[in-house]
XYZ file of C-alpha atoms in Angstrom:
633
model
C 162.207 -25.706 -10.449
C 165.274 -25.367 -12.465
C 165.626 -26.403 -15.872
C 168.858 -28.265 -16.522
C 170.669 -27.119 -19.478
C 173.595 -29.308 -19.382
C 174.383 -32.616 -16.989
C 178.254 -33.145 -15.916
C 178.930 -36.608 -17.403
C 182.153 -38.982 -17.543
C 182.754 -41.785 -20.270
C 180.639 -44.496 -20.581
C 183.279 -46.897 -21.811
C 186.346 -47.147 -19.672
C 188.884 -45.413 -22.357
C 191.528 -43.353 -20.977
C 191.814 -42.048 -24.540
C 188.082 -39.317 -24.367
C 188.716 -38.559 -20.393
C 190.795 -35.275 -21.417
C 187.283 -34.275 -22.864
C 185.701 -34.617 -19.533
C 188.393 -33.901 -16.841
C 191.371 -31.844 -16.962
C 194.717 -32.480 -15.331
C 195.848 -30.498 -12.054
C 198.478 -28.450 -12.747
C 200.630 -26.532 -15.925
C 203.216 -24.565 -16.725
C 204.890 -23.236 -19.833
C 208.081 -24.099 -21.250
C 208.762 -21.676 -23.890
C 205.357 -20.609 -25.035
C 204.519 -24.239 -24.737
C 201.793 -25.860 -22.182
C 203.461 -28.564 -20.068
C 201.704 -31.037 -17.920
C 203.447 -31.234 -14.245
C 200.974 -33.511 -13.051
C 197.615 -35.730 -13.538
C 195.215 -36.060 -11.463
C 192.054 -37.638 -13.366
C 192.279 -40.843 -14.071
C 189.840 -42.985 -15.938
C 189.542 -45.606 -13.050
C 188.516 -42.524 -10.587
C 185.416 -42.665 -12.722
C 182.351 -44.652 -10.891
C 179.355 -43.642 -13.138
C 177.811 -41.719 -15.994
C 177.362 -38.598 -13.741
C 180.179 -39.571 -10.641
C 184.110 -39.066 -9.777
C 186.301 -39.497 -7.802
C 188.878 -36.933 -6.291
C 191.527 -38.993 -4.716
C 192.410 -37.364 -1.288
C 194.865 -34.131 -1.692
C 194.158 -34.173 -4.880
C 192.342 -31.471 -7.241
C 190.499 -32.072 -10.354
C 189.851 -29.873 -13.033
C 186.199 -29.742 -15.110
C 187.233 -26.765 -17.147
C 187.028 -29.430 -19.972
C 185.388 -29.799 -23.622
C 182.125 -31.646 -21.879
C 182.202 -30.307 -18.486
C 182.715 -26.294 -19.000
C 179.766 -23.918 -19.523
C 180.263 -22.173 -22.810
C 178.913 -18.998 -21.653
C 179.444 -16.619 -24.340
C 177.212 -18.962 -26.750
C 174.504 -18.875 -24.386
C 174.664 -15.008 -23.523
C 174.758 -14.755 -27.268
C 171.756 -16.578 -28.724
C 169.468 -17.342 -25.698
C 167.387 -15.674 -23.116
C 169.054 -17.147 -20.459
C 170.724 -14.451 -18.355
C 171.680 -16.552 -15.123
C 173.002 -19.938 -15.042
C 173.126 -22.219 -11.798
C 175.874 -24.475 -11.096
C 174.591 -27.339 -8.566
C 176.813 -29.688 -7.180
C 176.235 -32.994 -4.856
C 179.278 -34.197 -3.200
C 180.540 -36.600 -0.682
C 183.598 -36.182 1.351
C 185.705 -33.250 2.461
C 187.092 -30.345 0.294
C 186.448 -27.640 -1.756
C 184.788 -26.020 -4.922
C 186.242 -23.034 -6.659
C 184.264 -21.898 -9.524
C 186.491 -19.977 -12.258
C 185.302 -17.869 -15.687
C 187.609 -16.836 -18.285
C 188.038 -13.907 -20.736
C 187.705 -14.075 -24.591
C 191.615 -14.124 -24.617
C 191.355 -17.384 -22.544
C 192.534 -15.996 -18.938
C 191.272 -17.859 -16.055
C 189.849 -15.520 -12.853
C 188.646 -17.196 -10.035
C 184.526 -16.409 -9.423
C 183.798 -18.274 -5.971
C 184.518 -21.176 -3.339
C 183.122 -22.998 -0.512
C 184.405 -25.992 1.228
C 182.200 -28.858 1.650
C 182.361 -31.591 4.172
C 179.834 -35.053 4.106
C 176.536 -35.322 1.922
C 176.396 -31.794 0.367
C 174.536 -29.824 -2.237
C 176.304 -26.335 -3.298
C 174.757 -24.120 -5.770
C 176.207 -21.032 -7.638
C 174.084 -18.631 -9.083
C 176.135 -17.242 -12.132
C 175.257 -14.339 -14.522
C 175.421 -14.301 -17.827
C 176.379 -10.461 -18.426
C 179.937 -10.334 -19.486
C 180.404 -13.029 -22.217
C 179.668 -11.212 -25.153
C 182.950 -11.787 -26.982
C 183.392 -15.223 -25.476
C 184.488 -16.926 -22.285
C 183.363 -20.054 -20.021
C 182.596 -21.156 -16.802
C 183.820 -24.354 -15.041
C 184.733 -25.375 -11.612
C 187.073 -27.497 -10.009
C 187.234 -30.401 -6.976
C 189.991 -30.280 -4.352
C 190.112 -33.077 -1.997
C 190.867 -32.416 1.783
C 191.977 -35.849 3.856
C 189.489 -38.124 2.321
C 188.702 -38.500 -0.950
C 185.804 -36.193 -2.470
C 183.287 -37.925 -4.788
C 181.192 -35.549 -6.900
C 177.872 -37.447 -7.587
C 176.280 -35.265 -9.908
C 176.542 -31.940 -11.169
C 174.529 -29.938 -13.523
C 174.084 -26.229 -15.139
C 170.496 -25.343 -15.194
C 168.468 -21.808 -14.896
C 165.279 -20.658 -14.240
C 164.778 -19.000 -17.439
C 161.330 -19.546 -19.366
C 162.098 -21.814 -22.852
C 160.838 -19.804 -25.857
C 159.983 -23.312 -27.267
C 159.084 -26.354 -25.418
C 158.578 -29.003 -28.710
C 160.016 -32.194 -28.797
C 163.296 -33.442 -30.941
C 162.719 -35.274 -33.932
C 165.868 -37.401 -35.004
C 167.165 -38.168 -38.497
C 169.780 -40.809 -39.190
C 170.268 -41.294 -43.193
C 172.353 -44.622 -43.892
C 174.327 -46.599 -46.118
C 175.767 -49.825 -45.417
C 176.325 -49.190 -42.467
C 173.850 -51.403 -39.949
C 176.227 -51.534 -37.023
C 176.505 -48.470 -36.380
C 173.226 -47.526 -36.778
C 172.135 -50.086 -34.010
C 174.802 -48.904 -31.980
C 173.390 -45.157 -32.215
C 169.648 -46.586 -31.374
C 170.738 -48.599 -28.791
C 172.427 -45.680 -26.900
C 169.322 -43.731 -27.689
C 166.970 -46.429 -26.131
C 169.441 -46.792 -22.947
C 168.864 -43.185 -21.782
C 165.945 -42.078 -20.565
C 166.269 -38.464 -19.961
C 167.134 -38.165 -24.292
C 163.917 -40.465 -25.118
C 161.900 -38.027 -23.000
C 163.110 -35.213 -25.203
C 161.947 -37.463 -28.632
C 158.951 -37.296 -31.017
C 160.333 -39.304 -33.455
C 163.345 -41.404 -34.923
C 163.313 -41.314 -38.869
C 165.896 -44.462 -40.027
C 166.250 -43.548 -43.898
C 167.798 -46.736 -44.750
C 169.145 -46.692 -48.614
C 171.762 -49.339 -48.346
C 171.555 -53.083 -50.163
C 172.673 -54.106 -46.080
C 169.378 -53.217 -44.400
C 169.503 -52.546 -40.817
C 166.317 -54.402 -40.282
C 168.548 -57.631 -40.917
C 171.326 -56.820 -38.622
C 172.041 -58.122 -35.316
C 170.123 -56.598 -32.204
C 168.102 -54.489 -34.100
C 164.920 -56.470 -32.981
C 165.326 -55.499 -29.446
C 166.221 -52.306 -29.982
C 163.331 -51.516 -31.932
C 161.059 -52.953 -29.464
C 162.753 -51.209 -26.767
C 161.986 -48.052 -28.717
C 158.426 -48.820 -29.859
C 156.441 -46.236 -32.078
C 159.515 -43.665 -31.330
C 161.339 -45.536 -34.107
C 160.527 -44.918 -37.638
C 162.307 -47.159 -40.298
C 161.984 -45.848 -44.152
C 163.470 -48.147 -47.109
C 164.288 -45.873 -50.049
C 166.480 -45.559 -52.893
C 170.040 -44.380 -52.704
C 169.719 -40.753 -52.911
C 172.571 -40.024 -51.217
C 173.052 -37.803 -47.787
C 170.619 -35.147 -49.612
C 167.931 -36.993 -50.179
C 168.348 -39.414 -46.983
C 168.333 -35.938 -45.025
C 165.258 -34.269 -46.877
C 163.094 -37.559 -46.344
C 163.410 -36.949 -42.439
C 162.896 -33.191 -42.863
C 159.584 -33.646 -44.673
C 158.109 -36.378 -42.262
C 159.205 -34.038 -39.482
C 157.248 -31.541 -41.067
C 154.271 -33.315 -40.319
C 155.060 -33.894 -36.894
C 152.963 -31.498 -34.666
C 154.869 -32.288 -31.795
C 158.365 -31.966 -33.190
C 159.815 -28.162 -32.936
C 163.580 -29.411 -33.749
C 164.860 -32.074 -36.560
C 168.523 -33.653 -35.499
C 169.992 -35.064 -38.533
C 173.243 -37.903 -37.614
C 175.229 -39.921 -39.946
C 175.527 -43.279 -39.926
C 179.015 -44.342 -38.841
C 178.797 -42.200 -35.465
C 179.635 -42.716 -32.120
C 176.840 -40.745 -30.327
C 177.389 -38.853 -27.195
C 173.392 -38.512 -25.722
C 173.908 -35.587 -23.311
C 175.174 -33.753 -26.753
C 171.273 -34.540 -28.228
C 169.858 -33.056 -24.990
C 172.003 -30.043 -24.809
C 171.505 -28.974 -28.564
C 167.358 -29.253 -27.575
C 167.782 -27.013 -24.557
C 169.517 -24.562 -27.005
C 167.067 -24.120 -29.172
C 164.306 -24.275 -27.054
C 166.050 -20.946 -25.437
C 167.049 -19.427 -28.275
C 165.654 -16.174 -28.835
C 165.128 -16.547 -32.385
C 165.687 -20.186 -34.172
C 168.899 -20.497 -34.812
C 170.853 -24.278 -36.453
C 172.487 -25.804 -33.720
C 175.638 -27.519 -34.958
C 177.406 -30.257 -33.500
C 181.373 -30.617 -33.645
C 183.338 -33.709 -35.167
C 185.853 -36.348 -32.727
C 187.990 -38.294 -34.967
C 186.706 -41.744 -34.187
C 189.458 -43.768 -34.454
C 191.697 -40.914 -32.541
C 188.821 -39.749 -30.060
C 190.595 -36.877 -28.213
C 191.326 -35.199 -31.828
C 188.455 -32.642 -33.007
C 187.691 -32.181 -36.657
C 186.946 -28.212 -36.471
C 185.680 -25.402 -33.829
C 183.643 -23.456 -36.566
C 183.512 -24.082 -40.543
C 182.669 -21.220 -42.902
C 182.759 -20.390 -46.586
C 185.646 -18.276 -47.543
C 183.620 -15.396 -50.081
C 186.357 -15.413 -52.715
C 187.460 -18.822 -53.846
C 183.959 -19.530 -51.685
C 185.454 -22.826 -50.293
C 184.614 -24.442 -46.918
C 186.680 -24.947 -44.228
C 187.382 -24.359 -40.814
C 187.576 -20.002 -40.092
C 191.415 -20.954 -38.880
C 193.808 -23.372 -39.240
C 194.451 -23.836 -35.888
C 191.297 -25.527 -35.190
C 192.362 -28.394 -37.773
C 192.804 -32.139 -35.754
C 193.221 -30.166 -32.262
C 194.191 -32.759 -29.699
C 193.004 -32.707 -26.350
C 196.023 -35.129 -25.388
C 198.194 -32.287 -26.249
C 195.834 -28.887 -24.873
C 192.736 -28.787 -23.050
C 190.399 -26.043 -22.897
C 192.247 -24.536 -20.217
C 195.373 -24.427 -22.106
C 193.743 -23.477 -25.223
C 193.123 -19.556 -25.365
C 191.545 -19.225 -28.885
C 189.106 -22.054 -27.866
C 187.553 -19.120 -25.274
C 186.984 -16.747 -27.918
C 182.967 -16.672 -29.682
C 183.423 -18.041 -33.232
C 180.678 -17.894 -35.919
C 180.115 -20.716 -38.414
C 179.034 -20.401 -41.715
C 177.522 -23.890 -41.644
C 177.558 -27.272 -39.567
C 178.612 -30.474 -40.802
C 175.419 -32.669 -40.980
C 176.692 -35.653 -38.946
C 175.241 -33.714 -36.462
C 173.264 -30.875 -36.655
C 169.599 -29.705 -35.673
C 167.619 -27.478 -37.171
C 164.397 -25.980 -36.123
C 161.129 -26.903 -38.153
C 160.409 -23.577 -38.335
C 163.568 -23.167 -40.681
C 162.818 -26.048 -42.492
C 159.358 -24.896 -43.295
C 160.470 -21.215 -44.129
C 163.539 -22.356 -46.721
C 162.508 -25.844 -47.943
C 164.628 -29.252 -47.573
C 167.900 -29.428 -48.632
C 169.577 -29.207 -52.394
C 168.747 -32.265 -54.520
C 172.857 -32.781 -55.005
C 173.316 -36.614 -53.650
C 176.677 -35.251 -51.502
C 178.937 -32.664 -50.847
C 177.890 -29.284 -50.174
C 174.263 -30.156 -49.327
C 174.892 -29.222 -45.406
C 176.929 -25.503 -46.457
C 174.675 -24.622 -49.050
C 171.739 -25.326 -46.287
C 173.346 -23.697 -44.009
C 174.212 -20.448 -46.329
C 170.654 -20.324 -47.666
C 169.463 -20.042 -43.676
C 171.774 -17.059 -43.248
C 170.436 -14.926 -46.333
C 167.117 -15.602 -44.476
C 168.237 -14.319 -41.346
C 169.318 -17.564 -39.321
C 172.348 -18.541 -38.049
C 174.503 -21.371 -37.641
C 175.801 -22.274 -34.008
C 178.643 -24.788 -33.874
C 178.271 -25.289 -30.019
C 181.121 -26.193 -27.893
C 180.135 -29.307 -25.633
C 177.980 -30.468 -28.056
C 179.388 -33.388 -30.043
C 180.164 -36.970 -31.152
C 182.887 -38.938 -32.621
C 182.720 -40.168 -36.546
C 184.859 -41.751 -38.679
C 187.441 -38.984 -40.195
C 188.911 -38.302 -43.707
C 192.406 -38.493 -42.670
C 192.831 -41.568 -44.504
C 190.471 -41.093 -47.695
C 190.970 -38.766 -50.435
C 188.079 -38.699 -52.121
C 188.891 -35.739 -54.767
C 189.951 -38.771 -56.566
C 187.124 -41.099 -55.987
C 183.774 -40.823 -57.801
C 183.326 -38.020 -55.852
C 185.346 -35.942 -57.670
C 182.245 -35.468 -59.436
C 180.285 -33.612 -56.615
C 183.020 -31.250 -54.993
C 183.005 -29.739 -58.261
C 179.669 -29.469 -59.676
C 177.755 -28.599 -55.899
C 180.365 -26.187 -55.171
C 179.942 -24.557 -58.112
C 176.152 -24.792 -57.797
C 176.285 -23.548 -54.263
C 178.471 -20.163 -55.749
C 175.589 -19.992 -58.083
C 172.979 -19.606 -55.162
C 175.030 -17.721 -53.194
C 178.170 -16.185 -54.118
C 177.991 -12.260 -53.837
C 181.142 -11.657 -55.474
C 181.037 -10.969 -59.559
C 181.224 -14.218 -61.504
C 181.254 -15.853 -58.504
C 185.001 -14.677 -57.497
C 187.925 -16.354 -57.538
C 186.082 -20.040 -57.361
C 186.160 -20.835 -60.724
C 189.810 -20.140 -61.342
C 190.371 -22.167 -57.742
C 188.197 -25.083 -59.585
C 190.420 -24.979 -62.899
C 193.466 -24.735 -60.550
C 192.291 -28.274 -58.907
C 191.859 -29.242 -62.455
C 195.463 -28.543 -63.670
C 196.874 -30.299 -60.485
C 194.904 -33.346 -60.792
C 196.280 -33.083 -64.627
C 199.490 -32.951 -63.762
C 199.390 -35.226 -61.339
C 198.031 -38.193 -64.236
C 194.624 -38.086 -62.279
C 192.504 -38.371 -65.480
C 189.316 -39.880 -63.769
C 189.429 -37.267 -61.399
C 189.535 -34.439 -63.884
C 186.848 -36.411 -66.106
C 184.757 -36.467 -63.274
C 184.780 -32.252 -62.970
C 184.417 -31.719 -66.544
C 181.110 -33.948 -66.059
C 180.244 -32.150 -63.137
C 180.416 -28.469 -65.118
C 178.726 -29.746 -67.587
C 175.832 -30.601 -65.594
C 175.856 -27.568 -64.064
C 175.335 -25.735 -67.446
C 172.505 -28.179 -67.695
C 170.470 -25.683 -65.200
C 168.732 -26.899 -62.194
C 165.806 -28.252 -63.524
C 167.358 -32.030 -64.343
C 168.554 -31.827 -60.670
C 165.693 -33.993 -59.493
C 165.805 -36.318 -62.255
C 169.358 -37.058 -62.096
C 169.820 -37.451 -58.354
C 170.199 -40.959 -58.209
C 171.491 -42.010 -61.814
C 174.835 -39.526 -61.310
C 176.798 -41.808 -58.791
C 176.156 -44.851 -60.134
C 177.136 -43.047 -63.287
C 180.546 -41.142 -61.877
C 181.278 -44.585 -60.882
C 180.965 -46.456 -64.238
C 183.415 -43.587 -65.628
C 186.052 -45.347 -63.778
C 187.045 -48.660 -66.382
C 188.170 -45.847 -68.795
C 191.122 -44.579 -66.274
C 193.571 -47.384 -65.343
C 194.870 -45.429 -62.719
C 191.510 -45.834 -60.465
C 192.832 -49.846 -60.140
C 194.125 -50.599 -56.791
C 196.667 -53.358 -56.901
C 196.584 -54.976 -53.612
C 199.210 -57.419 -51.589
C 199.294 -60.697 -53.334
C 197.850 -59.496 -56.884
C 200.985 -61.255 -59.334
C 200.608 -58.446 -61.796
C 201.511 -55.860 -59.267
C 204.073 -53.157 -60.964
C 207.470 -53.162 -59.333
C 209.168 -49.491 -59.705
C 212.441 -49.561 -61.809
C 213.920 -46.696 -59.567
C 212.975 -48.711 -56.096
C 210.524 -46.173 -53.140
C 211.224 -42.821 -52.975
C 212.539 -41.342 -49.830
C 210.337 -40.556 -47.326
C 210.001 -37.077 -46.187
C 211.142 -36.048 -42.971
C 209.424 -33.077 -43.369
C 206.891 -31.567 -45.709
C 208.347 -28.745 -47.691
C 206.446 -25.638 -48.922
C 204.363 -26.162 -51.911
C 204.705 -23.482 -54.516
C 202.717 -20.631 -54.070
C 202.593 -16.515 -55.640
C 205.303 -16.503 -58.585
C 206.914 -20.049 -57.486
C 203.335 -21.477 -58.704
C 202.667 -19.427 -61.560
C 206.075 -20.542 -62.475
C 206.100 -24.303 -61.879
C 202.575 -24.100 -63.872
C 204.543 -22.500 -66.891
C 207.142 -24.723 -66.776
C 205.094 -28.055 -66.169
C 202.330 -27.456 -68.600
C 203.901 -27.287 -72.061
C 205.903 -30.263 -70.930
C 203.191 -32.797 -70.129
C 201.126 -30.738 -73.317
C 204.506 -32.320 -75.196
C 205.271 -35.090 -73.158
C 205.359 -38.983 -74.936
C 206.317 -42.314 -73.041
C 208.744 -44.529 -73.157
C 208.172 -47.795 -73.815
C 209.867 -48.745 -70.318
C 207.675 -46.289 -68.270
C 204.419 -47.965 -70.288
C 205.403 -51.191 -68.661
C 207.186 -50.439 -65.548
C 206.603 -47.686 -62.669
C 209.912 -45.119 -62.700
C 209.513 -44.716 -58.890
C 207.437 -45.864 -56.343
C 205.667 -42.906 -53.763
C 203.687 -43.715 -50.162
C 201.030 -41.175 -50.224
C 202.192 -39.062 -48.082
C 205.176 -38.568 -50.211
C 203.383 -38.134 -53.113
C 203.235 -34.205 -53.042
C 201.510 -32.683 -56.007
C 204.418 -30.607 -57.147
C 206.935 -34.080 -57.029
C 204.393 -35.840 -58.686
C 204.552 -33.864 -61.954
C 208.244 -34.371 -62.958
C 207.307 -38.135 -63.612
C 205.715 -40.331 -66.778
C 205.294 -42.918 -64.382
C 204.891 -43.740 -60.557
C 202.808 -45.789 -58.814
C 201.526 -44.330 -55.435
C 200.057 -45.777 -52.128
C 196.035 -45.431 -52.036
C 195.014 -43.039 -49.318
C 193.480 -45.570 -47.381
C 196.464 -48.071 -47.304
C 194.631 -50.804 -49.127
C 197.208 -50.796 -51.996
C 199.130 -49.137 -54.957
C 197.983 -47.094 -57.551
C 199.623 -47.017 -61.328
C 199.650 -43.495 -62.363
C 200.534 -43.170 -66.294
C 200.894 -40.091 -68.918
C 198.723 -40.295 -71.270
C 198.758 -37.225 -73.715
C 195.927 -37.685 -75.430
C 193.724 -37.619 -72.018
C 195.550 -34.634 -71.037
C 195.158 -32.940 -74.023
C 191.740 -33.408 -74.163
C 190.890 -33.010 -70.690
C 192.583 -29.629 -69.917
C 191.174 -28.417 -73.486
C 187.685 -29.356 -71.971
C 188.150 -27.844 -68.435
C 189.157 -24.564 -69.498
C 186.304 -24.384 -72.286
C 183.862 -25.248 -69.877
C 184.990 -22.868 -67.407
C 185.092 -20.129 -69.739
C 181.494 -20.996 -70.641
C 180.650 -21.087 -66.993
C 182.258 -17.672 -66.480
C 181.015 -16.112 -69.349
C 177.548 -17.321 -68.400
C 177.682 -16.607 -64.802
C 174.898 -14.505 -64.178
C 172.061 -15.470 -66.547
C 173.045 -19.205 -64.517
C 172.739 -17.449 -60.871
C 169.536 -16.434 -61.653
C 168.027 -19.776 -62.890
C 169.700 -22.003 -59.757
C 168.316 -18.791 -57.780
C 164.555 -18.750 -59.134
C 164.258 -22.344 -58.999
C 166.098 -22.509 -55.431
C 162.027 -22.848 -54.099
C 160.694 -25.411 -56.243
C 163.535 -27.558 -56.259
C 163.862 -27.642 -52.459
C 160.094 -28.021 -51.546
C 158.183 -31.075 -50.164
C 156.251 -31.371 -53.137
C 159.386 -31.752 -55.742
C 161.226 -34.207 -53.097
C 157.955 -36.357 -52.664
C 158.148 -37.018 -56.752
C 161.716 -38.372 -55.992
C 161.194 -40.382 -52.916
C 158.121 -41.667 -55.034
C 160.420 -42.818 -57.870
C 159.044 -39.484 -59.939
């Protein structure tokens, strides 16, 4: 009997918005080096179930899509599957045509066969020619009636190299909704809860989930699958590390999914990940990609990694950035057929094997930020890899409209990416990171974003504290960043209504029709020149103390326009209200003074402060140190 690696599936919800991830449109052109839709054929009311279509008659349907398409390459790559079978039941007349593609993203047509009534059609596919990338997928074409695909599935006959259960691990804030939401959709399918050892619910919110509607049901629906720990707010770290050490005591659990909270979870995704990494021919992280939740057919990135010299995350192109699947499908997507690597997988879903977890410990004691790279770095040096696999996925909140390298968080980009270059960095002093850091530093500056900068001075000074108050501090430093705010004015958000909101003398800027080029090479080296000895020199009026010169929305607010201003009040990133930004020479002074000293002391320090975050990597990371903080050391 076969063992299905991946279901075909449809929406659950009737939203026209996610059906480009599951069904592709008939038939393209180009227009100028530009894909054009001529026509559309899948509709989201041609959808009768979880695992059933429609294909109107004469029409054809396309499931060389995001959820629907075999990502072949992957599993050439990593498994010891060799041979996939595509198995189809369908109703009606028409036909099947089966189709591959290259790494470059160019479709060639495998096989066909026409079907006609109650039919199952199977195509055994090998898995032989993938190795720089390319997918399989097949598509519907209706003959005089319509054609109803009732279920489809890729499966082979391929013996598992594991055959443990999944272990999930959902770390929350605040956020008891959602988390009822995810546990509901868990309990509703039967096929995932098959697959499941445990749940581990790290609750660390003041808003427990225990308390929040339909969790009762839900948790007797699940029964002893469903875990529910109360802890302290230790932050995505330490919510993460709690599930990894109770699923290290799980003898039936071979793989630990961790999820954040304010998800929309897709369960097939859970199932496909297991199947994976039961295959896999040596354990590998199984990484799950990022829909935009509030603009569902737009994907956060393809494959993250850590760029070596100013060793900062990202996605390994920019291309991959918000793709929309409104815009180009897989099929109209040719770097999307290419194999990419990840350094790393964003832990709002991501599932990693116990046997990594007992081989490199649980994850950095650094409250957010970096905990999921740095994990996913230290796997790598001990020879495991990160796979951010296509059709594997779910839909979370973005960051489109946050900035939090202003917030309190400020705090944690710096310090844990700097920490993380510590561990890991191969390049001499770490690179180019920390003149990228003091770069961020002398923008923020410029930009009157004191608390911010405050925040990074903090954070290097903790990290030429050593590693050893890592523990200790975990859950004092955000409460802590936090505080810091009531010094800066500029943190206050003046929202509609407030009487004391600043009107700007000089009225709104502009808005920009387009965004222009930010300095870079000489341009920046000279706007730096040129800007710092002016704000170093720089006093304020009395009539910029009490009244904004100009008014920016934040998208307006470039860093470089920012600068020329004493005063300007600027639209918070998440539209709540206005922010008062302010020179204040003394902070700047004393702040850019600070920043540089400290990153000269950093620098100058480097190695003797690799090798103590490196020796103490082991203790600091085990079960025994994280059990004295979940304890309340």
């Amino acid at each position: 009997m076969p063992t299905i690696l991946q279901n075909v599936v449809f929406p659950v919800a009737n939203d026209p918005d996610v059906l480009p991830l599951y069904a592709d449109a008939e038939t393209w052109t180009t227009v100028r080096k530009q894909p054009v839709r001529l026509s559309e054929n899948a509709h989201i009311d041609n959808v009768l179930s979880r695992e059933s279509l429609r294909v109107r008659s004469g029409q054809r349907v396309s499931f060389g899509s995001y959820f629907n398409a075999f990502p072949a390459s992957y599993w050439q790559r990593w498994t010891v599957v060799d041979q996939v079978q595509l198995e189809l039941r369908t109703s009606g007349p028409g036909t099947v045509i089966v189709y591959r593609s290259n790494p470059s993203g160019v479709s060639q047509r495998v096989d066909s066969r026409a079907v006609l009534g109650e039919a199952t059609t199977t195509f055994d596919l090998p898995l032989r020619s993938f190795s720089d990338g390319g997918w399989y997928w097949f598509d519907l074409s209706a003959s005089t009636e319509d054609l109803v695909l009732q279920r489809g599935s890729w499966a082979t006959e391929a013996v598992p190299v594991e055959t443990g259960k999944l272990s999930l691990g959902m770390t929350t804030y605040n956020k008891p909704d959602y988390c009822v939401s995810t546990l509901r959709t868990v309990a509703e399918n039967a096929g995932l809860r098959d697959g499941i050892d445990r749940i581990f619910l790290v609750d660390q919110g003041t808003q427990r989930v225990r308390d929040e509607a339909g969790f009762d049901e839900v948790a007797a629906a699940l029964g002893d699958q469903l875990r529910v720990i109360e802890q302290g707010n230790l932050g995505g770290s330490g919510g993460f590390a709690r599930s990894m050490a109770e699923t290290l005591e799980r003898e039936e659990t071979d793989f630990l999914l961790l999820l954040d909270d304010d998800v929309e979870f897709e369960a097939e995704s859970a199932l496909r990940a297991l199947q994976f990494g039961r295959f896999s021919r040596t354990p590998v992280i199984v990484g799950g990609h990022m829909f935009d939740l509030l603009d569902k057919p737009v994907l956060h990135a393809w494959a993250e990694v850590v760029r070596p010299d100013p060793f900062m995350w990202g996605p390994s192109f920019e291309e991959q950035h918000r793709h929309n699947f409104r815009d180009r499908n897989l099929r109209q997507t040719p770097w999307m057929h290419a194999r990419l690597d990840a350094d790393y997988n964003g832990w709002w879903m991501c599932m990693i094997p116990k046997k990594i977890i007992a081989e490199i410990g649980l994850s950095l004691p650094v409250f957010i930020k970096w905990d999921d790279a740095e994990y996913g770095l230290r796997a790598r040096n001990a020879g495991y890899r990160t796979v951010s696999l296509p059709g594997v996925a779910l839909w979370h909140v973005s960051w489109l409209d946050k900035d939090d390298t202003q917030d309190w968080q400020a705090y944690f980009h710096t310090r844990n990416r700097i920490i993380a270059g510590l561990l890991h960095s191969e390049r001499p002093r770490g690179g180019q990171l920390l003149q990228n850091s003091g770069r961020q530093d002398i923008k923020k500056l410029l930009n009157m974003q004191y608390y911010a900068t405050q925040l990074a001075v903090d954070g290097m000074r903790a990290v030429l504290r050593g590693p050893g108050r890592l523990h200790e501090d975990l859950a004092r430093v955000m409460p802590a960043a936090r505080a810091r705010a009531s010094e800066f004015p500029e943190t206050r958000v003046y929202r509609p209504g407030d009487p004391d909101t600043p009107l700007a003398r000089g009225g709104r800027a502009l808005p920009l029709l387009e965004e222009p080029e930010s300095p870079k090479g000489a341009r920046l080296a000279a706007f730096t020149a040129r800007m710092l000895p002016r704000h170093w020199r720089r006093t304020v009026s009395e009539a910029d103390q009490q009244t904004p010169e100009l008014e920016f929305a934040k998208a307006d607010a470039m860093w470089w326009r920012i600068p020329h201003y004493s005063s300007v009040i600027v639209g918070a990133a998440d539209g709540s209200g206005k922010m008062w930004y302010r020179h204040d020479r003394a902070k700047f002074r004393r702040l850019l003074k600070e920043s540089r000293e400290l990153t000269r002391e950093i620098e100058k320090n480097w190695d003797r402060l690799a090798a103590e975050y490196r020796a103490a990597l082991p203790q600091v990371t085990s079960v025994e140190e994280w059990k004295r903080t979940f304890e309340g050391r």
